[in-house]
Short mmCIF file of C-alpha atoms and ligand atoms in Angstrom, two decimals:
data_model
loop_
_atom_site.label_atom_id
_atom_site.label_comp_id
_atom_site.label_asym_id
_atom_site.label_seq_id
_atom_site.Cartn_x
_atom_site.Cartn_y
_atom_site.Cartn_z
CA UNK O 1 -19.12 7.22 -19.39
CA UNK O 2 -18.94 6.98 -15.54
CA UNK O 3 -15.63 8.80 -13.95
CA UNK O 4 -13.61 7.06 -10.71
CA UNK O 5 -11.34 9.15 -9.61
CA UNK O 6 -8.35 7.08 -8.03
CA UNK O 7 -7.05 9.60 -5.37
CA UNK O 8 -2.94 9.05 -5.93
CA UNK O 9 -0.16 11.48 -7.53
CA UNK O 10 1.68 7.70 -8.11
CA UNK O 11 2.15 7.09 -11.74
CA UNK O 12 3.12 3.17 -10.74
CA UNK O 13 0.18 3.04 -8.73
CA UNK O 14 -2.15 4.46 -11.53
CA UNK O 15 -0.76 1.96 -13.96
CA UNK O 16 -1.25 -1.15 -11.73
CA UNK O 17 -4.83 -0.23 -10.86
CA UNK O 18 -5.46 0.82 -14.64
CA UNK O 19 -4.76 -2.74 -15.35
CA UNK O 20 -6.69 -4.71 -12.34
CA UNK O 21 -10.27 -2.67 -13.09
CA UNK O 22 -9.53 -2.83 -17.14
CA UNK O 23 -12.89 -4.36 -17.17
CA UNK O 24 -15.21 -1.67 -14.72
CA UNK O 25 -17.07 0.34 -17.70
CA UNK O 26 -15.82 3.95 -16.27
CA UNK O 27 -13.14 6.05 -17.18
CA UNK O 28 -9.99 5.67 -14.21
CA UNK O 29 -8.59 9.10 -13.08
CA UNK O 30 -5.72 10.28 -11.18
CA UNK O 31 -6.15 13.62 -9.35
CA UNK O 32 -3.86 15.49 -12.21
CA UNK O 33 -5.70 14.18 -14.77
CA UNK O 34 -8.99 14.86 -13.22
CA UNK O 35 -7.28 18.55 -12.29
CA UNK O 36 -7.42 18.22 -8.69
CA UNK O 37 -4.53 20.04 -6.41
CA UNK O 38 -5.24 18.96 -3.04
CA UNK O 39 -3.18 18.39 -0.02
CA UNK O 40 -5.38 16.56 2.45
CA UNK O 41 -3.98 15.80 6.10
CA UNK O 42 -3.74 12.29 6.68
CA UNK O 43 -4.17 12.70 10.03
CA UNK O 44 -5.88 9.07 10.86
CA UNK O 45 -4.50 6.57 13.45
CA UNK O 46 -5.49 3.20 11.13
CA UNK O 47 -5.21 2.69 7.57
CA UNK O 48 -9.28 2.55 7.17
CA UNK O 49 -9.11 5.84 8.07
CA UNK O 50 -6.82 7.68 6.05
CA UNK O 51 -8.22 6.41 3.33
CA UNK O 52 -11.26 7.02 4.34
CA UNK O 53 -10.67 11.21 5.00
CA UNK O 54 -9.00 11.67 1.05
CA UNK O 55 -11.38 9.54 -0.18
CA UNK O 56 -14.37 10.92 1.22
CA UNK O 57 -12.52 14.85 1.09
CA UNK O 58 -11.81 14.34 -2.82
CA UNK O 59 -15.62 13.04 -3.40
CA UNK O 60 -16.94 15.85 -1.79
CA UNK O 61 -14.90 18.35 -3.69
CA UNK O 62 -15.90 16.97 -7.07
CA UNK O 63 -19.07 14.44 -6.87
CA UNK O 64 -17.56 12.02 -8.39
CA UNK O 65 -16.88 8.27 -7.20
CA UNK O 66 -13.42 8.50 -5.76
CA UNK O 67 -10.79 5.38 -4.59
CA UNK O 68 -8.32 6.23 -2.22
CA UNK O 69 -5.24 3.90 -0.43
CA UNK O 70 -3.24 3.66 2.46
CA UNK O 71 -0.64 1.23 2.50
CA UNK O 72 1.92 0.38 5.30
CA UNK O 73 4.44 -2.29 6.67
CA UNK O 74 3.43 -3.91 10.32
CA UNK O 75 6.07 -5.86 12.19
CA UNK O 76 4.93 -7.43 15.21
CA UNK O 77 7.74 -7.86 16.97
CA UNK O 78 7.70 -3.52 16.92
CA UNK O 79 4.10 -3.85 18.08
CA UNK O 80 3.04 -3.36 14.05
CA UNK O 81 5.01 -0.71 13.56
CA UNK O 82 5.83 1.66 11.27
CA UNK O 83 2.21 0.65 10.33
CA UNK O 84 0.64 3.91 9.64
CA UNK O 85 4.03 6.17 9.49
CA UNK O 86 5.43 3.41 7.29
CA UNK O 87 6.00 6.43 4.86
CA UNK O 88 7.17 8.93 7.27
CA UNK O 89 9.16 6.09 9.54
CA UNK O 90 12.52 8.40 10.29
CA UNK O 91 11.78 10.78 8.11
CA UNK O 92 9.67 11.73 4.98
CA UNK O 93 13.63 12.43 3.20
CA UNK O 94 15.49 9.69 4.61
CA UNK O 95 16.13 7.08 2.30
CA UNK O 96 14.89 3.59 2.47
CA UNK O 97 18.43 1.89 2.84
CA UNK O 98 18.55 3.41 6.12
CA UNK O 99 15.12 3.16 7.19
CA UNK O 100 15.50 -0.92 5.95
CA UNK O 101 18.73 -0.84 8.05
CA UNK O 102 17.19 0.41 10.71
CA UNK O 103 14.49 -2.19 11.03
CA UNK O 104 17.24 -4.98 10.12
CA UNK O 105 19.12 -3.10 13.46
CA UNK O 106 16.33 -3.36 15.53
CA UNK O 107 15.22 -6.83 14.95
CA UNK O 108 19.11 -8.13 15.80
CA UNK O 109 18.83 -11.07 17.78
CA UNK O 110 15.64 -12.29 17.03
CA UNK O 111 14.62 -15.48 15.67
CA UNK O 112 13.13 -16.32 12.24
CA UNK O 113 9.72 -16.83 14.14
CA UNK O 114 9.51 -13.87 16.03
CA UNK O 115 10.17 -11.41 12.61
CA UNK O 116 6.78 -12.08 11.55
CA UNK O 117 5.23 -8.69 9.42
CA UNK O 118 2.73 -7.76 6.84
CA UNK O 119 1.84 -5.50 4.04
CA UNK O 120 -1.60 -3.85 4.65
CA UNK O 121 -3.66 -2.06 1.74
CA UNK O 122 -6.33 -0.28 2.24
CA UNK O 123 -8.86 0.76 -0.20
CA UNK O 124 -11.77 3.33 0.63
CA UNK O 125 -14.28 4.22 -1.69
CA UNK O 126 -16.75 7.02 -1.19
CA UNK O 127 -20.03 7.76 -3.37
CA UNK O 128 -21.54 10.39 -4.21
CA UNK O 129 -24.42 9.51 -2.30
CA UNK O 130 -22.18 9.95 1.03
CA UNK O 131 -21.79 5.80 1.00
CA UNK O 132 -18.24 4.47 1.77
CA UNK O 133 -16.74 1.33 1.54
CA UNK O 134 -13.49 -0.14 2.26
CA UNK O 135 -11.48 -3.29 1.92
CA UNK O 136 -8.21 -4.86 3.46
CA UNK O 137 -5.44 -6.87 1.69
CA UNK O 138 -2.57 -8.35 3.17
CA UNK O 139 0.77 -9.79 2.02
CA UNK O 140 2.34 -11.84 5.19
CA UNK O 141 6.24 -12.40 5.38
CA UNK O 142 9.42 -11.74 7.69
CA UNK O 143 11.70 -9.34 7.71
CA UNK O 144 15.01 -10.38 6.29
CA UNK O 145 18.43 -9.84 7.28
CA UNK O 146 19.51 -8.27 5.02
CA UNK O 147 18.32 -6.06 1.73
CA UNK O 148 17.75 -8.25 -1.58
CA UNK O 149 16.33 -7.66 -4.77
CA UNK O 150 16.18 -4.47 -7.32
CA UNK O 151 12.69 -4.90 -7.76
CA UNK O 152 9.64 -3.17 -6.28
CA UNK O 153 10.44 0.17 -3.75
CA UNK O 154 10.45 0.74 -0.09
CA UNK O 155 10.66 -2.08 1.96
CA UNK O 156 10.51 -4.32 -0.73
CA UNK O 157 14.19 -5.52 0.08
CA UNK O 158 13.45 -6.96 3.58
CA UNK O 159 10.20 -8.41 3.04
CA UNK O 160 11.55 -11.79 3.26
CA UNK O 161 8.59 -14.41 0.99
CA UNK O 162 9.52 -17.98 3.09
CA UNK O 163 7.67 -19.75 0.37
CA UNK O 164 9.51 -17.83 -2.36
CA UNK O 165 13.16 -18.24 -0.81
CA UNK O 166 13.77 -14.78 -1.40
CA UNK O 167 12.36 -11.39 -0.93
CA UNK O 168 9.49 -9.09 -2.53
CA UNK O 169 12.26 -6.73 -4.45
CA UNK O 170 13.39 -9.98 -6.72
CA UNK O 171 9.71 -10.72 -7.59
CA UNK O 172 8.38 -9.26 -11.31
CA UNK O 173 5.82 -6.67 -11.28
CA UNK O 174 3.43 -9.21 -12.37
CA UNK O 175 4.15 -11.71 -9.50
CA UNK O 176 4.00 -9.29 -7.05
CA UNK O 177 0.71 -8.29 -7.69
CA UNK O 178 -0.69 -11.56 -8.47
CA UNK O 179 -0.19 -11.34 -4.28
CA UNK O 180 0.51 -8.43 -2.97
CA UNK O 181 -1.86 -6.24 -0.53
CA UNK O 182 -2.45 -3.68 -3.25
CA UNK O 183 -3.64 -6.63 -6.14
CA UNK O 184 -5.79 -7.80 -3.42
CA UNK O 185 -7.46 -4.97 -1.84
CA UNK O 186 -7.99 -3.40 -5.81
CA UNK O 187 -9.35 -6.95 -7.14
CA UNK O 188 -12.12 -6.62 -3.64
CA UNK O 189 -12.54 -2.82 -4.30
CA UNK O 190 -12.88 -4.23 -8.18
CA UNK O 191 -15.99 -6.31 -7.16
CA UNK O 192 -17.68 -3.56 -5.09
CA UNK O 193 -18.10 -1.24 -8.27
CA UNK O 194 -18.92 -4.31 -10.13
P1 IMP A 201 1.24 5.19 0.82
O1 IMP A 201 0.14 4.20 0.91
O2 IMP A 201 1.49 5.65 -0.57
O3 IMP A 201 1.11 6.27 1.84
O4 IMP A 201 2.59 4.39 1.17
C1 IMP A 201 2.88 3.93 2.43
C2 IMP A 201 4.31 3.44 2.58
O5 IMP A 201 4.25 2.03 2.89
C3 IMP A 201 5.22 3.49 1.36
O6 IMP A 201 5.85 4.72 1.27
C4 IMP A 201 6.20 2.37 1.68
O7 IMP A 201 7.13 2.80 2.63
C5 IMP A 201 5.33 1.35 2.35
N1 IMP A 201 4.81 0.37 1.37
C6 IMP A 201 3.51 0.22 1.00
N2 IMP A 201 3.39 -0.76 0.08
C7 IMP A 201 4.63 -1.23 -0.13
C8 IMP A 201 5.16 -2.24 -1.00
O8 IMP A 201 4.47 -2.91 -1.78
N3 IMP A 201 6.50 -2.42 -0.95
C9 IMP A 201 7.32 -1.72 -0.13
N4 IMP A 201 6.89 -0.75 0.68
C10 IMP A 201 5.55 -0.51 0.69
#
C-alpha cells in the first residue's frame, strides 16, 4: 500500500486529517510513526513556504509522498499579523490568554468593521518525483472582545464567527472543521492525491 507521510508531531492534527482522507487508498503517517526525528527551520516569510521547506526536506529524506502545514491567524487591522509567527507571537512559552489579551489590547478602540481577520492553512505536498503542490484555506471572522468558548486551542477564543453569534472555541470539533482553514485546505490537498 502507498505511504503519505503527514509531516506533524500533533496528535489532534493527525486524527482530523486521518478522518478527512479516510478514503485516499494509502497508509497516513505521522513523522513518529514513520520514525522520523527531524527539526527543520521554518525559516519562510509566507505560509506556502514553510510548508513548502518540511514538506519538500521530509520527502527528500525518505522518498516518500509527504503533506506538510502551516497555519496562522492574520488581522488586518495589524497589517495580517501574527500571520506567520502566529505560533511564536510573544513568545513560543507564553500562554495564549495573554497572547489573546494582547491582541484584544491592541485592537481597543476599534470598530466591529475594522477587526476583520482570518485563519490561513496551508497545505504543501511534495513527490517523490521533486513535484510540489500546495493549497490555501481560509476561515474569515473578527476578533472578539473578549475570550469565549472551551473549545478548540489558540486563538480559538477571539475568533469571533458573526454568522455563528459566538466564537470558534464554542464550536464542536465536527463544526469546526466542516469550515475551518485546516478542513478546507485537507479536503483540496484530498483531491490532489485523488
Ligand atoms: P502551526 O501551523 O502548527 O505552526 O500553528 C500555527 C499557530 O497558528 C498555532 O500555534 C496557533 O497559534 C494558530 N492557529 C492555527 N490554526 C488555529 C486554529 O484553528 N485555532 C486557533 N489557533 C490556530
Amino acid at each position: 500500500m502507498k505511504k503519505i507521510i503527514f509531516a506533524t508531531g500533533n496528535e489532534g492534527k493527525m486524527r482530523e486529517i486521518r478522518e478527512i482522507l479516510k478514503d485516499v487508498d494509502a497508509q497516513i503517517l505521522s513523522l513518529k510513526e514513520a520514525g522520523i526525528h527531524a527539526d527543520i527551520v521554518e525559516d519562510g516569510k509566507t505560509f506556502e513556504e514553510n510548508a513548502v521547506i518540511k514538506a519538500k526536506a521530509i520527502c527528500e529524506m525518505t522518498g516518500e509522498i509527504v503533506l506538510a502545514d502551516d497555519s496562522g491567524l492574520e488581522v488586518d487591522y495589524l497589517n495580517k499579523e501574527p500571520g506567520v509567527y502566529s505560533a511564536r507571537y510573544m513568545g513560543e512559552n507564553t500562554s495564549y490568554r495573554i497572547k489573546n489579551a494582547s491582541l484584544i489590547q491592541r485592537l481597543e478602540g476599534v470598530p466591529d468593521e475594522k477587526r476583520t481577520a482570518r485563519f490561513v492553512c496551508v497545505i504543501a505536498a511534495a513527490f517523490p518525483d521533486g513535484t510540489v503542490k500546495t493549497v490555501r484555506g481560509t476561515m474569515e471572522g473578527r476578533i472578539g472582545y473578549r475570550e469565549e468558548g472551551e473549545n478548540g486551542f489558540g486563538y480559538d477564543p477571539i475568533f469571533y464567527l458573526p454568522e455563528y453569534g459566538c466564537s470558534s472555541a464554542v464550536l464542536s470539533m465536527e463544526e469546526k472543521n466542516k469550515i475551518s482553514h485546516r478542513g478546507k485546505a485537507l479536503r483540496a490537498i484530498k483531491e490532489e492525491l485523488l
